[in-house]
Coordinates of N, CA and C in Angstrom, one line a residue:
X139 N 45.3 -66.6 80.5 CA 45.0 -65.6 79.5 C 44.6 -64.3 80.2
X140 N 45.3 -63.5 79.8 CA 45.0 -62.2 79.9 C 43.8 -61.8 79.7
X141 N 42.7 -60.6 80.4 CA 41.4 -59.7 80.0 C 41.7 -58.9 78.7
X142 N 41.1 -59.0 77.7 CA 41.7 -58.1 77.0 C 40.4 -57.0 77.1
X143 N 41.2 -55.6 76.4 CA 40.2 -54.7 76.9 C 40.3 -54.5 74.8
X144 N 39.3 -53.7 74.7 CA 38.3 -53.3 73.4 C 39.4 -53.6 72.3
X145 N 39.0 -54.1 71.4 CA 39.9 -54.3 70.0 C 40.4 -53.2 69.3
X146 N 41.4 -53.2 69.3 CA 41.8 -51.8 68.9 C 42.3 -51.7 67.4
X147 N 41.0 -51.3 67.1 CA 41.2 -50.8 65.1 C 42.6 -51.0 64.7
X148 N 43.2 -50.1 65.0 CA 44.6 -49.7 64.1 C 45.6 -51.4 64.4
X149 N 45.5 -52.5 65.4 CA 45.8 -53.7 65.5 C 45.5 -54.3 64.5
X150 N 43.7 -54.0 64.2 CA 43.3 -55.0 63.2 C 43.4 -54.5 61.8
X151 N 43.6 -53.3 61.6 CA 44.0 -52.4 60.3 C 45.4 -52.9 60.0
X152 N 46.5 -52.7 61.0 CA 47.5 -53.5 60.6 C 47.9 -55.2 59.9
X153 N 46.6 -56.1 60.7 CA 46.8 -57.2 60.1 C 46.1 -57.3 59.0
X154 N 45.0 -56.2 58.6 CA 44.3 -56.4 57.3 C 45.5 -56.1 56.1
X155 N 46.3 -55.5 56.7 CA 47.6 -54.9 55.3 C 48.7 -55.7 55.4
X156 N 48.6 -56.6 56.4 CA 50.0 -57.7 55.9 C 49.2 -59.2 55.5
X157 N 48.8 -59.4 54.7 CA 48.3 -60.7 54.4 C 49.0 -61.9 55.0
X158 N 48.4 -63.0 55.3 CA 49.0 -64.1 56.2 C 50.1 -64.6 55.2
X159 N 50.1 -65.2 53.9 CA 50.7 -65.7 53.2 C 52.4 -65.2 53.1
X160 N 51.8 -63.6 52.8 CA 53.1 -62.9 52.9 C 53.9 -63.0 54.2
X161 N 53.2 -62.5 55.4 CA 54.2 -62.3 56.7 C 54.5 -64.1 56.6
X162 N 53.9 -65.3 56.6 CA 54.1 -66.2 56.7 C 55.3 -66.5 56.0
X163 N 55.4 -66.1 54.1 CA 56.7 -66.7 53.6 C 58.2 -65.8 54.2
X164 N 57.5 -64.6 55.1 CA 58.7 -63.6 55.3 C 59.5 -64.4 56.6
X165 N 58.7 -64.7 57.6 CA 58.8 -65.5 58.7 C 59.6 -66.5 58.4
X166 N 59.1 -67.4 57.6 CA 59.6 -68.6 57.4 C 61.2 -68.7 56.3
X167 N 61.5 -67.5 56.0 CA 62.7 -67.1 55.3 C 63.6 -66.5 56.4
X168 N 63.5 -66.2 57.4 CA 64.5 -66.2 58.8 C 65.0 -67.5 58.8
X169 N 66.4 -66.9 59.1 CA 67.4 -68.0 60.1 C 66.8 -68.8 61.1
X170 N 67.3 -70.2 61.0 CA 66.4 -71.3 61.9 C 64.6 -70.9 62.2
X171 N 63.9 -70.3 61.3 CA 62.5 -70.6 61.4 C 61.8 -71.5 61.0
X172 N 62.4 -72.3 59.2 CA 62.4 -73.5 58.7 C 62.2 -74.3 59.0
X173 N 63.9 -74.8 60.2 CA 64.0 -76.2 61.0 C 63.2 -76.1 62.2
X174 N 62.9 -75.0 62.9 CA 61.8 -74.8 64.1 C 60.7 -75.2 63.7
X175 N 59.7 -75.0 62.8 CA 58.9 -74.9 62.3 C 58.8 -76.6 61.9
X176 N 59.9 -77.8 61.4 CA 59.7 -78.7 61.0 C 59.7 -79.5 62.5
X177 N 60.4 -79.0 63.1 CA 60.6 -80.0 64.6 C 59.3 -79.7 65.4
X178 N 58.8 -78.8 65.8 CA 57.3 -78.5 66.1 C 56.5 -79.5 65.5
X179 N 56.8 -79.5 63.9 CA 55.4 -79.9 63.2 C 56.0 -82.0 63.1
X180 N 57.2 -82.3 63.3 CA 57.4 -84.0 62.9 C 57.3 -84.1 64.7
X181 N 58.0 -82.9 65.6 CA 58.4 -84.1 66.6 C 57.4 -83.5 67.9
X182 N 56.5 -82.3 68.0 CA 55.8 -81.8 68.4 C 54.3 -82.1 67.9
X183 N 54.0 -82.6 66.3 CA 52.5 -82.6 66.0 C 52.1 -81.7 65.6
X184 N 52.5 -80.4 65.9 CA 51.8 -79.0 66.0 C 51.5 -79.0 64.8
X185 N 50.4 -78.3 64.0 CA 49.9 -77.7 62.5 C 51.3 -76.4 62.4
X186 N 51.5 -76.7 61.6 CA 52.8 -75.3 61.0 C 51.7 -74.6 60.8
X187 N 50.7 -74.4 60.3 CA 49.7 -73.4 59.5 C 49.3 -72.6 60.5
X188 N 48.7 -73.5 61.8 CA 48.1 -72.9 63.3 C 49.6 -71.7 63.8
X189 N 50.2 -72.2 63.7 CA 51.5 -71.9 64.4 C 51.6 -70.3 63.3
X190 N 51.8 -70.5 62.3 CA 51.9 -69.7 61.6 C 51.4 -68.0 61.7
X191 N 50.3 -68.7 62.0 CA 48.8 -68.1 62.6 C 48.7 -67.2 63.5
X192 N 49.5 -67.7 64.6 CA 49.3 -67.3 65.8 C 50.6 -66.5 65.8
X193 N 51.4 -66.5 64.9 CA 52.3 -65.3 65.2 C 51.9 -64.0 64.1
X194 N 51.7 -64.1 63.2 CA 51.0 -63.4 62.4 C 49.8 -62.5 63.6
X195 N 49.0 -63.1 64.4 CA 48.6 -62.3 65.1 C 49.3 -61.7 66.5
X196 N 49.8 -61.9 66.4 CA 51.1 -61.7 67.9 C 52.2 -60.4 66.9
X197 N 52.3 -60.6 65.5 CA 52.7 -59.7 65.3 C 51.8 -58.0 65.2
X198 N 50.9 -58.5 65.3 CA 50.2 -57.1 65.4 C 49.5 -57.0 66.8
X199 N 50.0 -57.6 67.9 CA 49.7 -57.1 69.0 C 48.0 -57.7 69.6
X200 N 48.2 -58.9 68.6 CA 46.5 -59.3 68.8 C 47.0 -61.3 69.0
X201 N 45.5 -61.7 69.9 CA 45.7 -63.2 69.4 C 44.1 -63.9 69.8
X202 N 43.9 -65.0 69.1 CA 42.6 -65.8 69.0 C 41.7 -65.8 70.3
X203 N 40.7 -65.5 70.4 CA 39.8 -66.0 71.4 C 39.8 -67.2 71.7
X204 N 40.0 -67.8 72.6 CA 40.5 -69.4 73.1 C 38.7 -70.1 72.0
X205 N 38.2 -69.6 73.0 CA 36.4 -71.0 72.2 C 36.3 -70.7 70.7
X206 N 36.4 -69.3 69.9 CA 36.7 -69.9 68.8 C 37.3 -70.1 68.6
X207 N 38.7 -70.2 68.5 CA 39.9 -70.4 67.7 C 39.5 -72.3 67.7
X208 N 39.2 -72.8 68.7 CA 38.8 -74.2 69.1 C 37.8 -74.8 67.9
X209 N 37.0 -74.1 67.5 CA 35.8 -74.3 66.5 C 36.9 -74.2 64.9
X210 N 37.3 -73.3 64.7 CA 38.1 -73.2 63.6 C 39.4 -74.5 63.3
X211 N 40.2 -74.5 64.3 CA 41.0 -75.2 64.7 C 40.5 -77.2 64.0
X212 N 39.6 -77.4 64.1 CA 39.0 -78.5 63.7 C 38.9 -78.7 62.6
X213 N 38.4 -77.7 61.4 CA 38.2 -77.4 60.4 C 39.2 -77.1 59.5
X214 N 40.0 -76.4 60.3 CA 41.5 -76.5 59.7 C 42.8 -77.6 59.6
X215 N 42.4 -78.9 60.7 CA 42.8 -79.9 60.5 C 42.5 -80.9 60.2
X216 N 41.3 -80.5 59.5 CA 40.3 -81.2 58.7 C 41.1 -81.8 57.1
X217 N 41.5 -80.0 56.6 CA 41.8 -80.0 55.7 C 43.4 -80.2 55.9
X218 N 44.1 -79.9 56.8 CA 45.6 -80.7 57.0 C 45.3 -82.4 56.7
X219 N 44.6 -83.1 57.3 CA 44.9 -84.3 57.7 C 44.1 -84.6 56.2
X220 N 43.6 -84.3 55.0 CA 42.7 -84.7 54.3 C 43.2 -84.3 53.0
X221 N 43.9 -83.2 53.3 CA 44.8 -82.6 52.1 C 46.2 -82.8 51.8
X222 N 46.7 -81.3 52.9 CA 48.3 -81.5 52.9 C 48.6 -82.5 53.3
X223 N 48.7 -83.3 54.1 CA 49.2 -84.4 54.5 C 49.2 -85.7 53.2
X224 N 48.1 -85.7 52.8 CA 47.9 -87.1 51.8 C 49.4 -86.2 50.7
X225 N 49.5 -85.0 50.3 CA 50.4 -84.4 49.5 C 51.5 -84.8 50.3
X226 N 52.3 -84.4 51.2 CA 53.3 -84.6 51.8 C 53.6 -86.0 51.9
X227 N 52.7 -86.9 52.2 CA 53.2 -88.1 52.3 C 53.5 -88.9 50.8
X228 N 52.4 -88.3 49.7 CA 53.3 -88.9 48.5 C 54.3 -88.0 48.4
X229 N 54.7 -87.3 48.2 CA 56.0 -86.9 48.3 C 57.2 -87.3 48.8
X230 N 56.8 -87.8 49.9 CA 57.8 -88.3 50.7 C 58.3 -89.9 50.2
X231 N 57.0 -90.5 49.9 CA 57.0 -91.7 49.5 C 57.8 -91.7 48.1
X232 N 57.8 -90.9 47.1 CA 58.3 -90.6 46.0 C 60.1 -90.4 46.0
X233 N 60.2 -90.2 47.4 CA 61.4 -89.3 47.5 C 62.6 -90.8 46.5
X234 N 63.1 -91.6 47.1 CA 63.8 -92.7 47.2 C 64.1 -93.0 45.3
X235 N 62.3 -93.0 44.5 CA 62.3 -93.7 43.4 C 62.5 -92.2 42.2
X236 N 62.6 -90.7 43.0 CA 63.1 -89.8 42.2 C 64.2 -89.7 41.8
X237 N 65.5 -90.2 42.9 CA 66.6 -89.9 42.7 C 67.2 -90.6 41.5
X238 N 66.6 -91.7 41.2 CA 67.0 -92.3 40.0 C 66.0 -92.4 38.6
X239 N 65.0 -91.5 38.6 CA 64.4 -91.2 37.8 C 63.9 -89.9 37.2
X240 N 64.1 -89.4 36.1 CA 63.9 -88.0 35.7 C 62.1 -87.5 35.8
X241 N 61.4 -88.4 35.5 CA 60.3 -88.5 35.5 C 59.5 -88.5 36.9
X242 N 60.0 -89.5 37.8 CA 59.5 -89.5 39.1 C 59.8 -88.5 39.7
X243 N 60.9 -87.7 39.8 CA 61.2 -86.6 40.1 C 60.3 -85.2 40.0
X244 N 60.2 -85.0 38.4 CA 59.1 -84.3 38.0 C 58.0 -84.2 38.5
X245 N 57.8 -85.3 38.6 CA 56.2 -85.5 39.2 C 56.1 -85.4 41.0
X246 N 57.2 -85.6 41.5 CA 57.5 -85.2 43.2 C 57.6 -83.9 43.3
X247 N 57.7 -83.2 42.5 CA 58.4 -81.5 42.3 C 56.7 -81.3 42.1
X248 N 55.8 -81.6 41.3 CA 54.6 -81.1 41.1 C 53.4 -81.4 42.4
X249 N 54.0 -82.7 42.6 CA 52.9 -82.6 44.0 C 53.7 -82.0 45.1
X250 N 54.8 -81.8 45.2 CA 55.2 -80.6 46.4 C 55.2 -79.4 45.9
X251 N 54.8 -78.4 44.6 CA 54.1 -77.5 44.8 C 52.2 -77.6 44.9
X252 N 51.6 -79.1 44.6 CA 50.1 -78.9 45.0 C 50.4 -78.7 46.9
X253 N 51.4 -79.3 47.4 CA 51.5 -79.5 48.6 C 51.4 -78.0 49.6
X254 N 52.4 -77.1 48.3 CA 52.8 -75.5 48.7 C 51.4 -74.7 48.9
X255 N 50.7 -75.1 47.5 CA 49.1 -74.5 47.3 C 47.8 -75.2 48.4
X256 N 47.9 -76.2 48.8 CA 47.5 -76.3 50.4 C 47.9 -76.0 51.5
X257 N 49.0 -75.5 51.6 CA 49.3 -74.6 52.9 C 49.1 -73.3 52.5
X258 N 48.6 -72.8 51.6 CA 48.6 -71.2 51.2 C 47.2 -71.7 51.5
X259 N 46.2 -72.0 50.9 CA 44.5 -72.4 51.2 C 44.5 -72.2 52.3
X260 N 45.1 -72.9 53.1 CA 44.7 -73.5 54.4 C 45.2 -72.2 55.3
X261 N 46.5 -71.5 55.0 CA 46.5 -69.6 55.3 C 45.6 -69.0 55.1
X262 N 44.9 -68.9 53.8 CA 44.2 -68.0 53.3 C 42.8 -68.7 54.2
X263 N 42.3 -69.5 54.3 CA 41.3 -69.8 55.4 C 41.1 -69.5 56.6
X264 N 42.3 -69.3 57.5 CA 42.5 -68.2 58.3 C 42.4 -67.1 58.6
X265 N 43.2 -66.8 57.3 CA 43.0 -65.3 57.6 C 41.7 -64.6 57.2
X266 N 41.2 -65.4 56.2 CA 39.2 -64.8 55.8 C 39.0 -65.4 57.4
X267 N 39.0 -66.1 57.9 CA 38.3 -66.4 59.5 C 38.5 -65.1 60.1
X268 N 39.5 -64.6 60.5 CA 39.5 -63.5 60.8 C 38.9 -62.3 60.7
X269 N 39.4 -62.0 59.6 CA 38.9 -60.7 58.9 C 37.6 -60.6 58.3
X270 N 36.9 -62.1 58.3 CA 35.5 -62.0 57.7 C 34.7 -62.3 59.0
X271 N 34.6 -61.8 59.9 CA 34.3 -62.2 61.4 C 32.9 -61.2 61.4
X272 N 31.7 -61.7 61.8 CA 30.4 -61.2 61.5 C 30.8 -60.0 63.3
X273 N 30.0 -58.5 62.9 CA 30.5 -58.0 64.1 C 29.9 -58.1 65.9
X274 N 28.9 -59.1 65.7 CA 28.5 -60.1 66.7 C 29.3 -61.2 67.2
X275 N 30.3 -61.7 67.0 CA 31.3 -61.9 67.4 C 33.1 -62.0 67.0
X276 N 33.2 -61.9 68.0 CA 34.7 -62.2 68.4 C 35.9 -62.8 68.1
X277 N 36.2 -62.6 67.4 CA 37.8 -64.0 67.2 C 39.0 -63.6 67.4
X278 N 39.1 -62.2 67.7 CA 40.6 -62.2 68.2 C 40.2 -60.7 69.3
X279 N 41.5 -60.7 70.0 CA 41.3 -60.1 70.9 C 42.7 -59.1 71.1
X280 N 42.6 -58.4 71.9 CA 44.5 -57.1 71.8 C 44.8 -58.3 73.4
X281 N 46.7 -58.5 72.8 CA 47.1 -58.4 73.8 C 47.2 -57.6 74.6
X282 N 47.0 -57.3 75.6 CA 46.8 -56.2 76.8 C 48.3 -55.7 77.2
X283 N 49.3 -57.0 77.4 CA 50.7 -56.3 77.5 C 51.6 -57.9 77.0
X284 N 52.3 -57.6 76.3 CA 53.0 -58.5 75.6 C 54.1 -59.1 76.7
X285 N 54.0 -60.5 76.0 CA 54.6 -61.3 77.4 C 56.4 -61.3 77.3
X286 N 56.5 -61.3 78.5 CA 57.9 -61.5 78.8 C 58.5 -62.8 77.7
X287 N 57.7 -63.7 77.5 CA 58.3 -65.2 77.4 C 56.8 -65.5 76.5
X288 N 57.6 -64.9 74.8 CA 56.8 -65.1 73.8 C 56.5 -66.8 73.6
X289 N 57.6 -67.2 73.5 CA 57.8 -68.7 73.4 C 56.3 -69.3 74.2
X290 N 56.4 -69.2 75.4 CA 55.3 -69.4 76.3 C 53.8 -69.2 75.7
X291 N 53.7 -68.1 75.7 CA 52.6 -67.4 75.1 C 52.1 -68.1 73.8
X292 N 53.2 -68.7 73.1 CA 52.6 -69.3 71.7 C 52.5 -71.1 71.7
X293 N 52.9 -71.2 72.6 CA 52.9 -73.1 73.0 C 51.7 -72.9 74.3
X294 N 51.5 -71.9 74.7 CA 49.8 -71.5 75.3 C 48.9 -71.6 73.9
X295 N 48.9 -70.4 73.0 CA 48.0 -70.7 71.9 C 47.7 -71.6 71.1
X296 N 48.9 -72.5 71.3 CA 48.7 -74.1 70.5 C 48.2 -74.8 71.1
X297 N 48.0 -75.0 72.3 CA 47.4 -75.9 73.1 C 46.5 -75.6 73.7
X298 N 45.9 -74.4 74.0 CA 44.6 -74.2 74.3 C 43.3 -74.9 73.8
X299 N 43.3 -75.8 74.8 CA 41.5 -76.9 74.0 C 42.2 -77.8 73.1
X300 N 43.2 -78.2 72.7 CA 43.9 -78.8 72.0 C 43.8 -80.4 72.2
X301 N 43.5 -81.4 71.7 CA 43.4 -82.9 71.9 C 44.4 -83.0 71.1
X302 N 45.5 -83.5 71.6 CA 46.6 -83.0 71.0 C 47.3 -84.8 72.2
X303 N 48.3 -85.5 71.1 CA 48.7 -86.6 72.1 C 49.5 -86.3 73.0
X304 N 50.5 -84.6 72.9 CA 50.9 -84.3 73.8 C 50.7 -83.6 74.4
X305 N 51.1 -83.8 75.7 CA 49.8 -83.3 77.0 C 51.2 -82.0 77.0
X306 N 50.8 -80.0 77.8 CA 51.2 -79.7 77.9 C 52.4 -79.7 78.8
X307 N 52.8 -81.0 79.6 CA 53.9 -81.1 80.4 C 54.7 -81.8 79.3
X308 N 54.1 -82.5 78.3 CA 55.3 -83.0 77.1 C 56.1 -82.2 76.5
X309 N 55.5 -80.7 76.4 CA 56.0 -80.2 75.2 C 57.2 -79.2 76.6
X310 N 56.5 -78.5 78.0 CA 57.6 -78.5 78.8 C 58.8 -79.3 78.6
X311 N 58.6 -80.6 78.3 CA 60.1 -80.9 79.0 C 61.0 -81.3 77.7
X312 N 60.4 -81.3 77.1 CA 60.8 -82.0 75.5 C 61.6 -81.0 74.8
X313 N 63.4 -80.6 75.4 CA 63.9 -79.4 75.1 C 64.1 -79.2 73.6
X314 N 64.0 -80.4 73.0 CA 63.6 -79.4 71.4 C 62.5 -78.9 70.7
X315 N 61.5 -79.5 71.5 CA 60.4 -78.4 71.0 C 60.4 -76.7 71.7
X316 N 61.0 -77.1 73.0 CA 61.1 -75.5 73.7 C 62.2 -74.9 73.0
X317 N 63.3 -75.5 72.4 CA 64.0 -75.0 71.8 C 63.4 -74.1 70.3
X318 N 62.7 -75.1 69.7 CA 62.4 -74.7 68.6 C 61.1 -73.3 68.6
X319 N 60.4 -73.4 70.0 CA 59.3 -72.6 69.7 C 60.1 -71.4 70.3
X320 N 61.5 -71.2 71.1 CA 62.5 -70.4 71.1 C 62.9 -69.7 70.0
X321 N 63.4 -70.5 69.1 CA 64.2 -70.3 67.9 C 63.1 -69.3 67.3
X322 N 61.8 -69.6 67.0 CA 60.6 -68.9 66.0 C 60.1 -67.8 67.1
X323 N 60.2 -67.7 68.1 CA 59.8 -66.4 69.1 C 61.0 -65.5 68.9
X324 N 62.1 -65.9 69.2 CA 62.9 -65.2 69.1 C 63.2 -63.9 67.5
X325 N 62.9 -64.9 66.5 CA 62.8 -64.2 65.0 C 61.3 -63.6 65.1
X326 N 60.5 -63.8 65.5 CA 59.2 -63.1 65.5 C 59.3 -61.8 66.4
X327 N 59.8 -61.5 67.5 CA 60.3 -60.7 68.6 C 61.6 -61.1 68.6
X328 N 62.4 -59.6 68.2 CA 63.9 -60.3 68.1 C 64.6 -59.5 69.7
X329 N 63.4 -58.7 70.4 CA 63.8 -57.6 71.6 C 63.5 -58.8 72.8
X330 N 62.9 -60.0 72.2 CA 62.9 -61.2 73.1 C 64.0 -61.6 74.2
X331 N 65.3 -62.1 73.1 CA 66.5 -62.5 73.7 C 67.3 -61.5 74.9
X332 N 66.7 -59.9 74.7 CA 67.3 -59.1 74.9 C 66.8 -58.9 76.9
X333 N 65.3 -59.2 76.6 CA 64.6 -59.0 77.9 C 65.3 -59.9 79.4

């Protein structure tokens, strides 16, 4: 990680005027961000929300302080593993007994939008982390000079302090997750491909 040098207003003026929710559904409405985003999160583990996060701040030229982001980070998969998740899995569990039922259906459609309204919570928790940051400390920082190899730089901020089952030489060699954290760097920085 880079020194960063003084936080620079107009960085964090910028992310105060794009709300996470928003840049997140705009993000996620790119070509191959969707299936990047699902291969990270079934075959990587990654939190889509963390991930989410960390380009949202990468798009304004900023990213997490490694020790807190680590403190928040907990808290936030607090409410993944306790929330969205219990949503997603009935969902999923529902999937099979909808297709032949108008009713079960209905009700798989309603808990996959409670499912939509915990990943917006769980944004919107972020981004007050952020933005509501007492001015005694720290939570994000300017990147200093934007990296050659975004991809890198964001499978760095997932794993930073991360107790995570895969160790950072897994997610190296494991070409669909480098693929996929490819595919979402590339639409996040599209001057990426070009460098």
């Amino acid at each position: 990680m880079q020194n960063s040098i003084a936080l620079d207003s107009t960085r964090l003026q910028r992310l105060q005027q794009a709300p996470l929710w928003e840049f997140a559904l705009a993000l996620y409405a790119k070509p191959g961000v969707e299936a990047a985003c699902l291969t990270l999160q079934e075959e990587g583990e990654l939190d889509v929300c963390e991930l989410l996060f960390h380009c949202w701040l990468y798009s304004c030229g900023l990213e997490a302080v490694p020790r807190a982001v680590a403190r928040q980070r907990e808290q936030r998969r607090q409410w993944q593993s306790s929330v969205t998740a219990v949503l997603r899995g009935l969902r999923r569990d529902l999937k099979d007994s909808a297709a032949s039922s108008d009713s079960v259906a209905a009700l798989r459609e309603t808990i996959k939008q409670a499912e939509l309204m915990a990943e917006r919570e769980n944004l919107q928790r972020w981004q007050e982390w952020v933005l509501e940051a007492h001015a005694d400390e720290q939570r994000v920082m300017n990147i200093v000079e934007m990296p050659q190899d975004s991809a890198k730089w964001l499978r760095n901020q997932l794993l930073f302090s991360k107790a995570n089952t895969h160790s950072e030489s897994s997610l190296n060699t494991t070409s669909a997750l480098c693929e996929a954290l490819q595919m979402l760097t590339c639409q996040l920085d599209p001057h990426q491909g070009a460098r």
